[in-house]
Amino acid sequence: RYEAPILIAQSVDDPLVSAPITRRHARKLCRAGNSVRYISLPGGRHETSAADSATQTLEWIADRFANRPARSDCKKL
């Protein structure tokens, strides 16, 4: 278990990193008691996933600095 919340952004059709494997890892993190925010991105371009999730990622980071509770997607994974 990690003390800090976790953010994962994954393209659904990523040819390099398999979305089902990433989702399985996220579920494992949840079962260990972690707070996991899972952003599922349309498309399959691995090289653009960081840019594609930038707005959501920056909002997530801003919430951490503002001491807002981290949203967890564990129940829907």
C-alpha positions as semicolon CSV with decimal commas, in nm:
position;residue;x (nm);y (nm);z (nm)
1;R;0,000;0,000;0,000
2;Y;0,121;0,348;-0,091
3;E;0,056;0,652;0,126
4;A;-0,005;0,879;-0,173
5;P;-0,294;0,842;-0,418
6;I;-0,217;0,701;-0,762
7;L;-0,310;0,833;-1,106
8;I;-0,309;0,611;-1,415
9;A;-0,393;0,735;-1,766
10;Q;-0,432;0,464;-2,031
11;S;-0,530;0,473;-2,397
12;V;-0,789;0,201;-2,456
13;D;-0,627;0,070;-2,775
14;D;-0,264;0,138;-2,689
15;P;-0,055;-0,103;-2,901
16;L;0,247;-0,076;-2,670
17;V;0,093;-0,100;-2,322
18;S;-0,211;-0,327;-2,304
19;A;-0,513;-0,158;-2,145
20;P;-0,641;-0,485;-1,990
21;I;-0,305;-0,543;-1,822
22;T;-0,296;-0,186;-1,690
23;R;-0,653;-0,219;-1,560
24;R;-0,563;-0,548;-1,390
25;H;-0,268;-0,374;-1,221
26;A;-0,496;-0,090;-1,110
27;R;-0,736;-0,342;-0,955
28;K;-0,444;-0,502;-0,771
29;L;-0,347;-0,160;-0,635
30;C;-0,707;-0,108;-0,523
31;R;-0,722;-0,446;-0,347
32;A;-0,408;-0,344;-0,157
33;G;-0,598;-0,043;-0,021
34;N;-0,471;0,229;-0,253
35;S;-0,669;0,520;-0,390
36;V;-0,647;0,491;-0,770
37;R;-0,772;0,744;-1,025
38;Y;-0,795;0,565;-1,360
39;I;-0,832;0,778;-1,673
40;S;-0,938;0,580;-1,977
41;L;-0,844;0,764;-2,295
42;P;-1,004;0,703;-2,636
43;G;-0,782;0,585;-2,917
44;G;-0,460;0,397;-2,913
45;R;-0,168;0,630;-2,949
46;H;0,078;0,549;-2,674
47;E;0,301;0,846;-2,759
48;T;0,022;1,099;-2,702
49;S;-0,138;0,961;-2,385
50;A;0,041;1,212;-2,160
51;A;-0,073;1,506;-2,373
52;D;-0,422;1,357;-2,411
53;S;-0,461;1,333;-2,033
54;A;-0,282;1,659;-1,947
55;T;-0,590;1,858;-1,843
56;Q;-0,722;1,583;-1,615
57;T;-0,374;1,511;-1,479
58;L;-0,304;1,875;-1,395
59;E;-0,644;1,906;-1,225
60;W;-0,564;1,593;-1,021
61;I;-0,226;1,737;-0,918
62;A;-0,380;2,075;-0,829
63;D;-0,632;1,897;-0,606
64;R;-0,348;1,723;-0,422
65;F;-0,174;2,056;-0,353
66;A;-0,507;2,201;-0,238
67;N;-0,544;1,910;0,007
68;R;-0,867;1,794;-0,157
69;P;-0,940;1,424;-0,117
70;A;-0,831;1,209;-0,408
71;R;-1,113;1,058;-0,614
72;S;-1,084;0,683;-0,640
73;D;-1,213;0,478;-0,931
74;C;-1,161;0,147;-0,750
75;K;-1,532;0,065;-0,731
76;K;-1,573;0,085;-1,109
77;L;-1,255;-0,095;-1,209
